[in-house]
Coordinates of N, CA and C in Angstrom, one line a residue:
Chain R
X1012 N 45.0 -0.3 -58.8 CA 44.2 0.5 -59.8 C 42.7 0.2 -59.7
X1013 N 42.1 1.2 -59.7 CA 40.5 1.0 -59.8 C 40.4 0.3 -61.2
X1014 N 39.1 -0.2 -61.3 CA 38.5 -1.0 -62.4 C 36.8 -1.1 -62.0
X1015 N 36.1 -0.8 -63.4 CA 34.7 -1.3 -63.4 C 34.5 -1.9 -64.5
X1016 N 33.9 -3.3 -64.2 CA 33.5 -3.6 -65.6 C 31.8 -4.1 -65.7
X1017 N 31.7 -3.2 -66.7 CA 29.8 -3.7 -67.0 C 30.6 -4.7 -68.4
X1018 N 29.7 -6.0 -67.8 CA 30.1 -7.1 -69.3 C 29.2 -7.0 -70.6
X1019 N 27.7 -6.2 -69.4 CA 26.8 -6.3 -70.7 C 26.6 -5.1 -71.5
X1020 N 27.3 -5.4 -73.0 CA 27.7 -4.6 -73.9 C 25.9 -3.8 -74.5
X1021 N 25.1 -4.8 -74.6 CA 23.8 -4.3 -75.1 C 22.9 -4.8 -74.9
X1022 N 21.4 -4.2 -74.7 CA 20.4 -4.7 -73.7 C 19.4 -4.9 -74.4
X1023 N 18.6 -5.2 -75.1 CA 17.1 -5.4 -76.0 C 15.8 -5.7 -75.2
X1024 N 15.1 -5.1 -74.5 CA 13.8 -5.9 -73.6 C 12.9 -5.1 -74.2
X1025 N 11.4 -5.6 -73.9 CA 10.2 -4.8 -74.6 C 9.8 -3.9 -73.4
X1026 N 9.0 -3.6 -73.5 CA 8.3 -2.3 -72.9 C 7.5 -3.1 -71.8
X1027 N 8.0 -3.0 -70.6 CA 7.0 -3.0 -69.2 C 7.7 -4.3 -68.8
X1028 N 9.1 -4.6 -69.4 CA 9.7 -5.9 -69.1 C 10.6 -5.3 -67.6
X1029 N 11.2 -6.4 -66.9 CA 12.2 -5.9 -66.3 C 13.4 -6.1 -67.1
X1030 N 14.6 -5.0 -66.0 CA 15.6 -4.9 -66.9 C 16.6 -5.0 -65.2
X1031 N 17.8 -5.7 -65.8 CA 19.2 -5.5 -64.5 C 20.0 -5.5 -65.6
X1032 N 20.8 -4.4 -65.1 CA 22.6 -3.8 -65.3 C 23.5 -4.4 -64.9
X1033 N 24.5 -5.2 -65.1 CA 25.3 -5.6 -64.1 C 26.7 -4.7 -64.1
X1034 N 27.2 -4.7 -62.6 CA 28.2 -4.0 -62.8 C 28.8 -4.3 -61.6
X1035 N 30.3 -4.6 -61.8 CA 31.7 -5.5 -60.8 C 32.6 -4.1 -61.2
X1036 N 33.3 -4.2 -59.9 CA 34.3 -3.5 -59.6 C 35.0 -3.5 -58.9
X1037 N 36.3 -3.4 -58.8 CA 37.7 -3.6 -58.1 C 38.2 -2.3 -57.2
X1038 N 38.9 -2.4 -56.2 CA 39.5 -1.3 -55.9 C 40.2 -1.7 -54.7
X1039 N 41.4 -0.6 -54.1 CA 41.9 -1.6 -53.0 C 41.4 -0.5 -51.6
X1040 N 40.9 0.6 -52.1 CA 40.1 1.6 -51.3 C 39.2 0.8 -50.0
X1041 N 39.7 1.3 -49.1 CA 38.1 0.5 -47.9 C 37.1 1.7 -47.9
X1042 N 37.7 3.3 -48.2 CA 36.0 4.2 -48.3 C 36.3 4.4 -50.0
X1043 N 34.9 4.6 -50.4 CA 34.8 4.6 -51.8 C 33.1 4.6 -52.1
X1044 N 32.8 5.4 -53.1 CA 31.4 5.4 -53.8 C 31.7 4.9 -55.0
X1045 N 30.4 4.3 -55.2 CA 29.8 3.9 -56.6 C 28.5 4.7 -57.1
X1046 N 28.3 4.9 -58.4 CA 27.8 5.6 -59.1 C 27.1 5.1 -60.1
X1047 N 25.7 5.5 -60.4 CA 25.2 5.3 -61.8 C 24.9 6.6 -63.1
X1048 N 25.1 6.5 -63.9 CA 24.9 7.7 -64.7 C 23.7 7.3 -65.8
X1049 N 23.1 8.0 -66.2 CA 22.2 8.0 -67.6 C 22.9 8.7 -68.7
X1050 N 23.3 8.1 -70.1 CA 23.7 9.1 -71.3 C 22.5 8.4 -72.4
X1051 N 21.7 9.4 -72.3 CA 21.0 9.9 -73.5 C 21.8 10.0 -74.8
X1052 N 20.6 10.0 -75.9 CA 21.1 10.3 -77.0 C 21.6 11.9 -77.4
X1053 N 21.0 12.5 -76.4 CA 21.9 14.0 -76.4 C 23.4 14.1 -75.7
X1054 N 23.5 12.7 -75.0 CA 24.9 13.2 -74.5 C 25.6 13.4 -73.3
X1055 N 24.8 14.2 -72.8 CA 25.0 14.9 -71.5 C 24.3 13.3 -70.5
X1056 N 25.9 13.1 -69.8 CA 25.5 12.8 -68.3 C 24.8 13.1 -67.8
X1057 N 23.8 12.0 -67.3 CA 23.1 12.4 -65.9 C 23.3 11.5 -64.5
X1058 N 23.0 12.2 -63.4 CA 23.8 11.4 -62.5 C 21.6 10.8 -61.5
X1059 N 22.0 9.1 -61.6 CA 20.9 8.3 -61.0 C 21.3 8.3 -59.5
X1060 N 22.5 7.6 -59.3 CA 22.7 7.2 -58.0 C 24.2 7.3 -57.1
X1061 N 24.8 7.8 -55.7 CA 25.9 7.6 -55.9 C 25.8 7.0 -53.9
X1062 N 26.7 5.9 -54.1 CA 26.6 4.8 -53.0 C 28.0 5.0 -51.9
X1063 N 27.6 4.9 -50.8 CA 28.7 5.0 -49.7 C 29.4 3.5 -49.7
X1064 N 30.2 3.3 -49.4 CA 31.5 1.3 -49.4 C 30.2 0.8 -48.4
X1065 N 30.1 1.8 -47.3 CA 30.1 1.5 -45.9 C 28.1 1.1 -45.9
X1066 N 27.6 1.2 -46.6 CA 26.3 1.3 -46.5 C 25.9 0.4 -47.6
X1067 N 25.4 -0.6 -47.2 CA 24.8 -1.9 -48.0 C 23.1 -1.8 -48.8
X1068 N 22.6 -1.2 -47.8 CA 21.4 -1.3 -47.6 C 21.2 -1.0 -49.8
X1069 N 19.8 -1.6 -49.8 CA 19.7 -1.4 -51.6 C 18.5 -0.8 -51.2
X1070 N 18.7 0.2 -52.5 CA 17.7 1.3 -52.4 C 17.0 1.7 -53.8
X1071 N 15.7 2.2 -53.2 CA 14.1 2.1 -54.2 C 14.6 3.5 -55.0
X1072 N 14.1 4.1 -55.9 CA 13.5 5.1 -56.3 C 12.4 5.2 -57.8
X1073 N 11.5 5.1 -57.2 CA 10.6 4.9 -58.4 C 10.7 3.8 -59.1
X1074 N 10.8 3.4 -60.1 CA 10.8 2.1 -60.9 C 12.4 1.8 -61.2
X1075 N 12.9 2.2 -60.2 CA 14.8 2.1 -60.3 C 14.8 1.2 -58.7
X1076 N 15.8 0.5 -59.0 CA 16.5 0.2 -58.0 C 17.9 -1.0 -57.6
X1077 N 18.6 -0.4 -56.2 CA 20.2 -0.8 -56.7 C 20.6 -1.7 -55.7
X1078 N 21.0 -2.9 -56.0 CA 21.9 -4.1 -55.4 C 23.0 -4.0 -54.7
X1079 N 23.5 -3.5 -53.7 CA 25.1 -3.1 -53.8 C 25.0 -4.7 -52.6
X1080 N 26.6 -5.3 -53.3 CA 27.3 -6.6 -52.8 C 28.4 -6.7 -52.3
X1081 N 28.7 -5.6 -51.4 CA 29.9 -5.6 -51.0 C 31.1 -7.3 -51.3
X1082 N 30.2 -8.2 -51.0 CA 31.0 -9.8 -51.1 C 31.5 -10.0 -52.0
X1083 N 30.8 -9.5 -52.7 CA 30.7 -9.6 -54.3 C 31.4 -8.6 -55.3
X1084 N 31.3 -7.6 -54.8 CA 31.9 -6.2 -55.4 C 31.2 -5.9 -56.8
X1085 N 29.8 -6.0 -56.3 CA 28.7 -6.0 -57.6 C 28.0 -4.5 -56.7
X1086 N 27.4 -3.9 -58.3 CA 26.7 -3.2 -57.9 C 25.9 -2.8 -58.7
X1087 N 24.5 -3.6 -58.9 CA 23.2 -4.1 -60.1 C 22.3 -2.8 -60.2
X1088 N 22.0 -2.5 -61.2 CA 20.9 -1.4 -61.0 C 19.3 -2.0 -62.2
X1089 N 18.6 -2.3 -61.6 CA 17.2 -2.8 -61.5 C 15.9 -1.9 -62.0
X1090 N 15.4 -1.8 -63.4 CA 14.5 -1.1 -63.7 C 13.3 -2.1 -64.1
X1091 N 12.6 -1.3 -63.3 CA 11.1 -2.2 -63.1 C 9.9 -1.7 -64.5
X1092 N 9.5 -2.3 -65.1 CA 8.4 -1.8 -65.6 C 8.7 -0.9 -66.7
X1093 N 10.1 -1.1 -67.5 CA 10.8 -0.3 -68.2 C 9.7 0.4 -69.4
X1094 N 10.3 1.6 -69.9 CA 9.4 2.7 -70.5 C 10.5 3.1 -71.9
X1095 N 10.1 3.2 -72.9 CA 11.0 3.7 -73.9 C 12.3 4.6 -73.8
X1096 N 11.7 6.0 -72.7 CA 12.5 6.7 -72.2 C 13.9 6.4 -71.6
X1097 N 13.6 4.9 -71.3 CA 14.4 4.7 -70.5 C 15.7 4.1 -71.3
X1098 N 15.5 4.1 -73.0 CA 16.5 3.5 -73.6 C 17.7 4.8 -73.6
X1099 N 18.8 4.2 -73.1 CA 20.1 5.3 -72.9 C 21.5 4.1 -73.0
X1100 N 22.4 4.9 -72.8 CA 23.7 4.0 -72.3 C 23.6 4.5 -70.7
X1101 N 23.9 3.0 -70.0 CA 24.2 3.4 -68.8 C 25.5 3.1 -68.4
X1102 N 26.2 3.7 -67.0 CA 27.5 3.8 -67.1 C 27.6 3.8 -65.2
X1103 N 28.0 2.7 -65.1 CA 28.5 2.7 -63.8 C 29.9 3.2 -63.2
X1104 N 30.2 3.4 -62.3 CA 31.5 4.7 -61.8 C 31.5 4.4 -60.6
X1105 N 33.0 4.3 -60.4 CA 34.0 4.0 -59.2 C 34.6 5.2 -58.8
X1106 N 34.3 5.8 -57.7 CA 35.5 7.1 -57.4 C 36.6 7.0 -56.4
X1107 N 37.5 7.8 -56.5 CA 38.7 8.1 -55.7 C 39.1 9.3 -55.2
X1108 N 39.0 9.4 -53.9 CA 38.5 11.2 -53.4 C 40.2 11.5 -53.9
X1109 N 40.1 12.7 -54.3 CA 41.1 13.5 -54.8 C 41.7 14.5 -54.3
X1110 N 41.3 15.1 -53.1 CA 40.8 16.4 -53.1 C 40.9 16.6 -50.9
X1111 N 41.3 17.3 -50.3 CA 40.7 17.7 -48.6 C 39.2 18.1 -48.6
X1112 N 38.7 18.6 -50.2 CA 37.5 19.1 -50.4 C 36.6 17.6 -50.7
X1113 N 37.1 16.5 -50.5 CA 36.0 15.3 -50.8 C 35.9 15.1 -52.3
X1114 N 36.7 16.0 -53.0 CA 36.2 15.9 -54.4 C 36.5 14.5 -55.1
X1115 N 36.1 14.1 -56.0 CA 36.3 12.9 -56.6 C 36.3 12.4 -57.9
X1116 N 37.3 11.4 -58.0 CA 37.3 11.3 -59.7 C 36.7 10.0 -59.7
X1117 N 36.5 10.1 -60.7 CA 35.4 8.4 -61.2 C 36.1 7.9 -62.3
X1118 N 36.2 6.5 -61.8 CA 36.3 5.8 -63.2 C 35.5 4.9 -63.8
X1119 N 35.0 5.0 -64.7 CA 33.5 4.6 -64.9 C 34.2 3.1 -66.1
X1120 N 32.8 2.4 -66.0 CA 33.3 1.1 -66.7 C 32.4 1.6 -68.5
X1121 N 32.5 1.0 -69.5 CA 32.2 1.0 -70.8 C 30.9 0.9 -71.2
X1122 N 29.9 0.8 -69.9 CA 28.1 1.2 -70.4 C 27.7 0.1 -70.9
X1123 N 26.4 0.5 -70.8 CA 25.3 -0.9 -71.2 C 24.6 -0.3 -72.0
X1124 N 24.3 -0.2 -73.4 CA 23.2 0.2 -73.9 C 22.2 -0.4 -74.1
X1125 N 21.2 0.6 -73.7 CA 19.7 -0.3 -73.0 C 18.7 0.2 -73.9
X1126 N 18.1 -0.8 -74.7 CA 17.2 -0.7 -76.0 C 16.1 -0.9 -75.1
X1127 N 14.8 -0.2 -75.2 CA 13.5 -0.6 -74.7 C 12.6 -0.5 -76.3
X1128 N 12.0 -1.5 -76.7 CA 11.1 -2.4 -77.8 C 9.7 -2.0 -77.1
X1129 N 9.3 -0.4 -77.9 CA 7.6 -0.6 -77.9 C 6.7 -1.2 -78.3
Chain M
X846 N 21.6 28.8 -70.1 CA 21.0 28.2 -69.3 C 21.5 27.7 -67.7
X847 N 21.2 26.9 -67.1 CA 21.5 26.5 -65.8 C 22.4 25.7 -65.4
X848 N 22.5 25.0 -66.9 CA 23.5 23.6 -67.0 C 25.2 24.1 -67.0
X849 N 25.8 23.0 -67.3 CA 27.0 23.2 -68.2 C 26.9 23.0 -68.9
X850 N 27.7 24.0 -70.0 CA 27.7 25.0 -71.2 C 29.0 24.4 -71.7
X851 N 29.2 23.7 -73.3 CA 30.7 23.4 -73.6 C 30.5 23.8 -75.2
X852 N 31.5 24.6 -75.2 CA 31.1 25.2 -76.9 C 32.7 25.3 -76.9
X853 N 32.8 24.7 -78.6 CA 32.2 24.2 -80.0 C 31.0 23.0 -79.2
X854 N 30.0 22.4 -80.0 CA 29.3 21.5 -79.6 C 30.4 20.6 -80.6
X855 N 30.5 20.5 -81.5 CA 31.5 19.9 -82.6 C 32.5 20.9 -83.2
X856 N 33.8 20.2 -83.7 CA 35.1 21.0 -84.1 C 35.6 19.8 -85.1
X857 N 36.0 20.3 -86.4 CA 36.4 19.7 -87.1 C 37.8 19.9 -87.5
X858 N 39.2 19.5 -87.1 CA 40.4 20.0 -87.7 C 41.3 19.0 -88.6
X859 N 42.4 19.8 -88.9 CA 43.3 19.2 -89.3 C 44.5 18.6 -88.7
X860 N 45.0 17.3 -88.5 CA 46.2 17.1 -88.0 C 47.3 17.6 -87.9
X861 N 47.6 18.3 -86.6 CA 49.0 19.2 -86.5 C 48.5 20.4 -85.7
X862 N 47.3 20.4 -86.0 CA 46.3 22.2 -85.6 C 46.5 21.7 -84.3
X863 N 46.0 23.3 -84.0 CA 45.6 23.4 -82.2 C 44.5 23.8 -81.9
X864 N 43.6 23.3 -81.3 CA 42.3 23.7 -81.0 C 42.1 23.9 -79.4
X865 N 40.8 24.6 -78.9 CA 40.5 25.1 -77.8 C 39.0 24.7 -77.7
X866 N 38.6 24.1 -76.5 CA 37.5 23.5 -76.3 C 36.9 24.4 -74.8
X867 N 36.1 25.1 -74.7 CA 35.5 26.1 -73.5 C 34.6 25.3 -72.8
X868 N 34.6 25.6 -71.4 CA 33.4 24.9 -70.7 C 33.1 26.0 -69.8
X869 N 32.0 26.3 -69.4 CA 31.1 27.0 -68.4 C 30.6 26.2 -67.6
X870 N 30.7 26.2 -65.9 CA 30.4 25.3 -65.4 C 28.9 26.3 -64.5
X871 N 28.8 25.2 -63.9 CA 27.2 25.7 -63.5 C 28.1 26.9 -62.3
X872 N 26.9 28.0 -62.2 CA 27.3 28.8 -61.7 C 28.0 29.0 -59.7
X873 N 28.7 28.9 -59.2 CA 28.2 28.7 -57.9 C 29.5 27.4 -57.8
X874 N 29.7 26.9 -59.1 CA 30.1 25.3 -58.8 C 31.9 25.3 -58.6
X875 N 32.7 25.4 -57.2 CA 33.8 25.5 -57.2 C 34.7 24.1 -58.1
X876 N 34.0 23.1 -58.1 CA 35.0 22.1 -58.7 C 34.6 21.8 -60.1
X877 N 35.4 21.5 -60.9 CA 35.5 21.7 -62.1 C 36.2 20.3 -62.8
X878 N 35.6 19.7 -63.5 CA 36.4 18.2 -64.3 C 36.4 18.2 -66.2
X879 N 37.1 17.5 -66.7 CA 37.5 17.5 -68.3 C 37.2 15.8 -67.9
X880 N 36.7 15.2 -69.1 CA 37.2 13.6 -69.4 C 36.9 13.7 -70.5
X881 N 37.2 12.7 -71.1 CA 37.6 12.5 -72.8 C 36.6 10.4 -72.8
X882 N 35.8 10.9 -73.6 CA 35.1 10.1 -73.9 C 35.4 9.0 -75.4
X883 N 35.9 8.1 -75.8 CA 36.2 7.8 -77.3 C 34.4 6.4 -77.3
X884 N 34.4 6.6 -78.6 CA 33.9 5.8 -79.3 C 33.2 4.6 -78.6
X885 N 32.3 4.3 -78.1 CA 32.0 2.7 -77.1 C 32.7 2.4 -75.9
X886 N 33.1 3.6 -75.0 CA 34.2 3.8 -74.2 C 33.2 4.7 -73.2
X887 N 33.6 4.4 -72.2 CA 32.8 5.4 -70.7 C 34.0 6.2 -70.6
X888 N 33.2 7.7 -70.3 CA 34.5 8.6 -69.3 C 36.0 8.1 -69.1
X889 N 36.6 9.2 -69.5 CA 37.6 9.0 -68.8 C 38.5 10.2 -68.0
X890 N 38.7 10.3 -67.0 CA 39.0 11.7 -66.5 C 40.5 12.5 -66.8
X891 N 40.6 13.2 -67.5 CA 41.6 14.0 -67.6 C 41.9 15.2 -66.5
X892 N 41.3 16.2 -65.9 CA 41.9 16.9 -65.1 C 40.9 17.8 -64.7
X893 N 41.3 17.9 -62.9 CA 40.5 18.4 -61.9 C 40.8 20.0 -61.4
X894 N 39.6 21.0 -61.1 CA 40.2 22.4 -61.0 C 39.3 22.0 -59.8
X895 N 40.1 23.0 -58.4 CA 39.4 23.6 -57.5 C 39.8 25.1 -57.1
X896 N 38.7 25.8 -57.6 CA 38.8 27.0 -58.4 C 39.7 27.1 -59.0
X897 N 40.4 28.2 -59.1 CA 41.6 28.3 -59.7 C 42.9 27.2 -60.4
X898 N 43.0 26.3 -59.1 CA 43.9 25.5 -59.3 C 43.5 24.1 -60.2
X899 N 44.9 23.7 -60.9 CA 44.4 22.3 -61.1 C 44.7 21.8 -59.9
X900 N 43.9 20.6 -59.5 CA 44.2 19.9 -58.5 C 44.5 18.4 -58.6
X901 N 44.4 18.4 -59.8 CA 45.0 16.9 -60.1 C 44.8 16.7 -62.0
X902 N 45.8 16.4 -62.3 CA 45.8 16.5 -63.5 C 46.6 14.9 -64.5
X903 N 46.5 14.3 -63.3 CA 46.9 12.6 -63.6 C 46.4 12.4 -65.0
X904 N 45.3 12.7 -65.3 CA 44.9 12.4 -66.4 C 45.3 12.5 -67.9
X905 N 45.8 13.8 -68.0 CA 46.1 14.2 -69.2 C 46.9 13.3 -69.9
X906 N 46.9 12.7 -71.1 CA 47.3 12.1 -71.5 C 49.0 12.6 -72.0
X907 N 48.9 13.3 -72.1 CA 50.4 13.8 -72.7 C 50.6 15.7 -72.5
X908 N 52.0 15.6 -73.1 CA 51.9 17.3 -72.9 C 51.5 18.2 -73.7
X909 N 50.9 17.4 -74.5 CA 49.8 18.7 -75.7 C 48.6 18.8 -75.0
X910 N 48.3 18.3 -74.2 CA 47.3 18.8 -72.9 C 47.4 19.6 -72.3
X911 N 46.5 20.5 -72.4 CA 46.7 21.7 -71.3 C 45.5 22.2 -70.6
X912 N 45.1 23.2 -69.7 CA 44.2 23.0 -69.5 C 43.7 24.4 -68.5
X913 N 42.9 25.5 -68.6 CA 43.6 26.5 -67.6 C 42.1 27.0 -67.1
X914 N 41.9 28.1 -65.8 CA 40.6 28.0 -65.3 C 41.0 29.2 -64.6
X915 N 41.3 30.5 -65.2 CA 41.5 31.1 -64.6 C 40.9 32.0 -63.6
X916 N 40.1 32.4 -63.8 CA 38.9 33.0 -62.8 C 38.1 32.4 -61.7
X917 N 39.0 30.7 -62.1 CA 37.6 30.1 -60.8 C 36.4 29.7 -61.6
X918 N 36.3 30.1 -63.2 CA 34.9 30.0 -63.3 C 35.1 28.7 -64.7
X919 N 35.0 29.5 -65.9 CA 35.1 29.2 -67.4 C 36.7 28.9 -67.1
X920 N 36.6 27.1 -67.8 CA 37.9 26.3 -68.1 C 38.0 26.2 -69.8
X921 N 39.1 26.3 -70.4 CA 39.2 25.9 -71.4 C 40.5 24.6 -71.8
X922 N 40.0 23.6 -72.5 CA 40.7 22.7 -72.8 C 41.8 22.7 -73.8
X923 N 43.2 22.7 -74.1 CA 43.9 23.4 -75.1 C 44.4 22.4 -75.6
X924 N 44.7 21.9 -76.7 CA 45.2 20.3 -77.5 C 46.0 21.2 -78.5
X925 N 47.2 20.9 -78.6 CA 48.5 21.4 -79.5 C 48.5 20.3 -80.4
X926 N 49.1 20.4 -81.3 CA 49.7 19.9 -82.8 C 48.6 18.4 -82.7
X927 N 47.6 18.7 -82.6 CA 46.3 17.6 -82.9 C 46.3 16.0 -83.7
X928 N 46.3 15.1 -83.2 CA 46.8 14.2 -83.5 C 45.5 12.9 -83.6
X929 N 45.1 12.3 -84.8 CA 44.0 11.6 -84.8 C 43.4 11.1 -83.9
X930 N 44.5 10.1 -83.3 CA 44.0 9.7 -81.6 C 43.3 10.5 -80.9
X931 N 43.7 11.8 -80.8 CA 42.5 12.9 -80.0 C 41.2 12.8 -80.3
X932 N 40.9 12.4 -81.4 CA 39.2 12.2 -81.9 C 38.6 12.0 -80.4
X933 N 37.6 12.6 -80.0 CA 36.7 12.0 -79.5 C 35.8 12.7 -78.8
X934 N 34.8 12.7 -77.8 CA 34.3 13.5 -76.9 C 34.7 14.0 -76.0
X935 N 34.7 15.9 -75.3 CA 35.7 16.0 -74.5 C 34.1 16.2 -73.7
X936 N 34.0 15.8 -72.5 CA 33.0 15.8 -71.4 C 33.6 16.9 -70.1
X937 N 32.5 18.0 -70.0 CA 32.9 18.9 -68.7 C 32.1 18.7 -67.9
X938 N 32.9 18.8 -66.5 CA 31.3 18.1 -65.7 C 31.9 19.7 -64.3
X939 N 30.5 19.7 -63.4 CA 31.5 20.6 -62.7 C 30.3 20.2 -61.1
X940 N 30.7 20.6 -60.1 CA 30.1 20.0 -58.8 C 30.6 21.6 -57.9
X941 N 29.7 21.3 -57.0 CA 29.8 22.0 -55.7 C 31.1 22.1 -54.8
X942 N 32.3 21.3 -55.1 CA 33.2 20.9 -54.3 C 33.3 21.3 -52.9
X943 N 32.4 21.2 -52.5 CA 32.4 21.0 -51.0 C 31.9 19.4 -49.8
X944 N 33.3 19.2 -49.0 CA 32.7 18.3 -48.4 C 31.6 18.0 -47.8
X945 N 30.9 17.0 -48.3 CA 29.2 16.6 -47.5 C 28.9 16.4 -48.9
X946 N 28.7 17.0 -49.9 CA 27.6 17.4 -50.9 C 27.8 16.1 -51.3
X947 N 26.1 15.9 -52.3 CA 26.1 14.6 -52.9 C 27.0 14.1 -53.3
X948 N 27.8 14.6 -54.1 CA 29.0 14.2 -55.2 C 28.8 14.0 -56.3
X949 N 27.2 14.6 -56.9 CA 27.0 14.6 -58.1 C 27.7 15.4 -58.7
X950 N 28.0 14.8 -60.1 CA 28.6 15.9 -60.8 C 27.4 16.0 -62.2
X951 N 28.0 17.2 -62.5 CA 26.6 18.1 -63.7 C 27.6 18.0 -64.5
X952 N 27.4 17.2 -65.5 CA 28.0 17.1 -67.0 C 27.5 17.8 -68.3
X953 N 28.4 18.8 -68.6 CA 27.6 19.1 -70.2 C 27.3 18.2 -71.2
X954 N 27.0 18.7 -72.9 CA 26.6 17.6 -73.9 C 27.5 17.3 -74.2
X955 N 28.8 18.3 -73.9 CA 30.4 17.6 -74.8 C 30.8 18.7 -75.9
X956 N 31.8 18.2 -76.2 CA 32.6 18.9 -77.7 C 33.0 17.7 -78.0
X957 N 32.6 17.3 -79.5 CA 33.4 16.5 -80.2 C 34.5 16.9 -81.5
X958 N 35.3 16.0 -81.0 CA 36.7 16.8 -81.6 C 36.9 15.4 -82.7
X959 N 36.8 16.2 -84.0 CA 37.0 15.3 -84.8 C 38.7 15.4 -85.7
X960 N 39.7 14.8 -85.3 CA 40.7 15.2 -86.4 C 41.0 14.3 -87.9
X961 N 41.2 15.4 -88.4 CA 41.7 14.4 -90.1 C 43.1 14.1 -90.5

C-alpha cells in the first residue's frame, strides 16, 4: 500500500525566512510520481510540482524548490524568501497509474500548514 | 469560468437524506476524479471516469456511493441515506487523460457536505 507522511502538522516562520516541508513516502512501485499541491484558504487545489521515481535531479522555480531522495524516499519542498501569500496547507501526493491512458490516482499525505508572520 | 465548477459550494442535510453533488470539469478534459476530503485530512480518492466510464472506483467507500458521468462531460456524486460520517469536503479534479501530459490535475473549491 502507498503511504505519505508529512510529520509537520504546522509551520510558523516570519516573512523573508526560509521555509522546508518535509515529506516521506512509501511504495513498492519502481515507476511512480510525487507531487506537490497548494490549498488556499479558498480551497481549490493547486498543483506546484509533479516528479518522475526515475529522475533525481532537484529542481528551481522561482523562490520554490524540491529535494527528491530516492535513498531516502523523501521528497522536501523548499521556499526561499517566503511571502505572506505563501501561507496555505501544503500537501504532498504519491500516485499510482490507473489507467492504459497514464491516468493516476494520488494518495496524498495530511498537509503542512504554513503560517507566514508579517 | 475556465476552472472546475462543483455546485452546491455547501449542502446542509439531514441524516438518512440523499443528496447529489455536480462537478463540471474543465472543458476538453477526458479524465475525471471525486475525493473526499475530512477535517485536517489530505484527499482522498474516491472514483475515476475516463469519459464515460468509471475506470476505477476502489475508492468509494461503501454502496451509498454512486457516481455517474454520463456524457463524458458533467459527473455527479450521489450519497443515499446520508450518514454523519459523510460530513466532509467532496473535491472534483479533472485532467487531460492522455498519456505524456503533465499529470496535473485541476481541482475545483469543493462541496461541503454537512450532515445532522
Amino acid at each position: 500500500a502507498q503511504k505519505v507522511t508529512q510529520a509537520q502538522t504546522e509551520i510558523s516562520v516570519v516573512e523573508k525566512e526560509d521555509v522546508t516541508l518535509d515529506c516521506v513516502y512509501e511504495t513498492r512501485d519502481t515507476t511512480y510520481y510525487l507531487f506537490w499541491y497548494k490549498q488556499p484558504p479558498s480551497g481549490e487545489l493547486v498543483f506546484l510540482i509533479r516528479r518522475n521515481s526515475f529522475d533525481e535531479q532537484n529542481e528551481i522555480s522561482g523562490r520554490y524548490s524540491w529535494n527528491f531522495q530516492k535513498s531516502t524516499s523523501s521528497f522536501n519542498f523548499t521556499i526561499t524568501a517566503s511571502q505572506v501569500v505563501d501561507s496555505a496547507v501544503y500537501f504532498c501526493a504519491l500516485s499510482e497509474v490507473i489507467s492504459n491512458f497514464g491516468n493516476e490516482k494520488l494518495t496524498f499525505g495530511t498537509g503542512t500548514r504554513l503560517t507566514i508572520i508579517p | 469560468g475556465a476552472g472546475v465548477s462543483q455546485t452546491p459550494s455547501n449542502k446542509v442535510t439531514e441524516k438518512g437524506k440523499y443528496v447529489e453533488l455536480r462537478c463540471d470539469p474543465i472543458s476538453g478534459h477526458t479524465a475525471l476524479y471525486w475525493y473526499r476530503q475530512s477535517l485536517g485530512q489530505g484527499p482522498e480518492f474516491l472514483i475515476y471516469f475516463q469519459g464515460t466510464g468509471a475506470a476505477d472506483d476502489s475508492g468509494l467507500p461503501n454502496d451509498r456511493f454512486f457516481a455517474v458521468r454520463p456524457e463524458g462531460s458533467v459527473s455527479t456524486l450521489k450519497i443515499q441515506r446520508t450518514e454523519r460520517g459523510d460530513s466532509a469536503v467532496y473535491l472534483c479534479a479533472s485532467s487531460l487523460g492522455v498519456t505524456g501530459n503533465s499529470g496535473e490535475l485541476f481541482f475545483g473549491e469543493g462541496s461541503r457536505l454537512t450532515v445532522l
